[in-house]
GROMACS .gro file of C-alpha atoms in nm:
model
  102
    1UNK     CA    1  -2.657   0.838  -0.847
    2UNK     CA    2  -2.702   0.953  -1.210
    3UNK     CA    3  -2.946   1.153  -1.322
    4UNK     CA    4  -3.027   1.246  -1.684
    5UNK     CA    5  -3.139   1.584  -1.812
    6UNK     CA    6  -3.130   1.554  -2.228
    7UNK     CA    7  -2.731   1.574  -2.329
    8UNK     CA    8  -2.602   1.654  -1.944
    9UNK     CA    9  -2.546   1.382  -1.708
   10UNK     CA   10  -2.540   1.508  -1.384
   11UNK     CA   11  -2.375   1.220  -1.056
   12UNK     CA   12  -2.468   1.318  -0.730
   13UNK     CA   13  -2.210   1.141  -0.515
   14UNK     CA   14  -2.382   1.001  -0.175
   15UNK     CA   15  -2.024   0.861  -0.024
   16UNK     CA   16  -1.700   0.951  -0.046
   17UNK     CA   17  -1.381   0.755   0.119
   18UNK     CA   18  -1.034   0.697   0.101
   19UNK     CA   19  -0.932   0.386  -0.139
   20UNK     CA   20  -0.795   0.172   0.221
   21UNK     CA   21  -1.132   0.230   0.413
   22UNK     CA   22  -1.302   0.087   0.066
   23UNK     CA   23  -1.081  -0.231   0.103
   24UNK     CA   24  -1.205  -0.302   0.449
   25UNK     CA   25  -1.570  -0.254   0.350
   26UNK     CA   26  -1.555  -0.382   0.017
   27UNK     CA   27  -1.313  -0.643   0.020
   28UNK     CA   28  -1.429  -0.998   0.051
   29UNK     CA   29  -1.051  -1.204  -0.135
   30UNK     CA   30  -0.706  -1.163  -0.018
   31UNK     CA   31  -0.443  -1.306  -0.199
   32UNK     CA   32  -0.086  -1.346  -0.150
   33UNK     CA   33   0.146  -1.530  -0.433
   34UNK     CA   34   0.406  -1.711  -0.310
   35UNK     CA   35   0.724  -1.834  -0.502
   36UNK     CA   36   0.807  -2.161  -0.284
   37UNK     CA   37   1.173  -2.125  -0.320
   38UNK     CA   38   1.223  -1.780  -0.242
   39UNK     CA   39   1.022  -1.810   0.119
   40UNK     CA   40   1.086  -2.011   0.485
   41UNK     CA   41   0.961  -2.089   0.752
   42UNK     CA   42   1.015  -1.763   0.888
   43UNK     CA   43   0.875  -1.522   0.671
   44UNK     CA   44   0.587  -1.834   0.684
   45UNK     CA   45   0.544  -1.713   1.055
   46UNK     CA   46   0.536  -1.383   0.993
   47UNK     CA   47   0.233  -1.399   0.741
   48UNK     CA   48   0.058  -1.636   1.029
   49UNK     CA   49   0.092  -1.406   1.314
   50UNK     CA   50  -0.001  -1.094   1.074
   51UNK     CA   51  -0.304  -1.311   0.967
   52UNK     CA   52  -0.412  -1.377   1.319
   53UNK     CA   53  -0.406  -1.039   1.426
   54UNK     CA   54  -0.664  -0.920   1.175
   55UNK     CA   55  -0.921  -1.151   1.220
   56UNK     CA   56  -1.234  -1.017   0.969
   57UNK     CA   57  -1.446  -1.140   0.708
   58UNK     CA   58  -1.205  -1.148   0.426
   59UNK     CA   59  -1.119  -1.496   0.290
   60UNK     CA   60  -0.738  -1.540   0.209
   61UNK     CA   61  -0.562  -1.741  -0.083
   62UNK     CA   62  -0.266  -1.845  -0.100
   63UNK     CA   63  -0.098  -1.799  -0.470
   64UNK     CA   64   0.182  -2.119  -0.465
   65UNK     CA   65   0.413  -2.094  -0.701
   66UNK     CA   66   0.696  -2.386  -0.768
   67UNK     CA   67   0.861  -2.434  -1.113
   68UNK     CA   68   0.648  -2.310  -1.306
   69UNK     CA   69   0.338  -2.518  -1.170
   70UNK     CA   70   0.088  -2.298  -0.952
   71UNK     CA   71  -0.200  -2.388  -0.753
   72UNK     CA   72  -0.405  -2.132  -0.517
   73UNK     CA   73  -0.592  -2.250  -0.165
   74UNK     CA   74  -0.811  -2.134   0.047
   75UNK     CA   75  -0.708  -2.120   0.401
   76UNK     CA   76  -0.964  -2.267   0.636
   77UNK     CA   77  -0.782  -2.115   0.934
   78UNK     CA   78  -0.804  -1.749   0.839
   79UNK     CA   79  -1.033  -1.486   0.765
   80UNK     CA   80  -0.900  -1.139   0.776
   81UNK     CA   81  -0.982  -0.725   0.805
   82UNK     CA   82  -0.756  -0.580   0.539
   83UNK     CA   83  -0.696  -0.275   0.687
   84UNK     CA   84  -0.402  -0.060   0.619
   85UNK     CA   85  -0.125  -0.240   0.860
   86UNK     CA   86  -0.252  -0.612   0.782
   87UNK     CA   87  -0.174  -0.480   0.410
   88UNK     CA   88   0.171  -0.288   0.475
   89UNK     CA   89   0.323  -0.586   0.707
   90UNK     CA   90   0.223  -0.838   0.440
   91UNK     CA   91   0.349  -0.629   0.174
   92UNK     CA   92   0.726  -0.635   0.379
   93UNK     CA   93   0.677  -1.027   0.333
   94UNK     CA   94   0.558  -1.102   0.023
   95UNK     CA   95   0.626  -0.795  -0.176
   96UNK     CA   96   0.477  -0.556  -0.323
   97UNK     CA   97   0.326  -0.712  -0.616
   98UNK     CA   98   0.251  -1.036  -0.533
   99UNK     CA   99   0.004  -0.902  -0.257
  100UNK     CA  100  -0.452  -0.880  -0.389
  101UNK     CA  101  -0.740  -0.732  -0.279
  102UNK     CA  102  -1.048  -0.783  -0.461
   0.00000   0.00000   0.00000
């Protein structure tokens, strides 16, 4: 809350929380890019049974990337809690950087 007193500008902070409990109660995308030819069907696996155990209200995207054409989708299966080990375990499988939470 901001409050104005002639050149001042004094916040008065009402929460405070760490940036991973702000992604599980803020969070409403997930999305994971994918470069087709670098994954299988077992890192494929991995990202289903990581998605399954986090069931939430966060929708997920999938980022597909082949040749230089991309196309993202929706998954109609999934909708996830992206709490702290849903991120780190999907982080293992598709990297670091190709890994959003908005």
């Amino acid at each position: 809350r901001a409050e104005e007193n002639g050149d001042k500008i004094k916040l008065t902070l009402e929460d405070i929380m760490p940036v991973e409990s702000m992604q599980q109660r803020y969070a409403c995308n997930l999305t994971m890019r994918i470069m087709e030819k670098e994954f299988n069907s077992e890192k494929l696996l991995g990202i289903k049974k990581f998605l399954e155990s986090s069931s939430g209200n966060c929708n997920v995207y999938f980022h597909i990337i082949n040749n230089g054409n991309s196309k993202i989708l929706k998954s109609k299966s999934f909708r996830v809690k992206p709490d702290a080990e849903l991120i780190s375990n999907l982080k293992l499988l598709v990297g670091e950087n190709n890994l959003k939470i908005n």
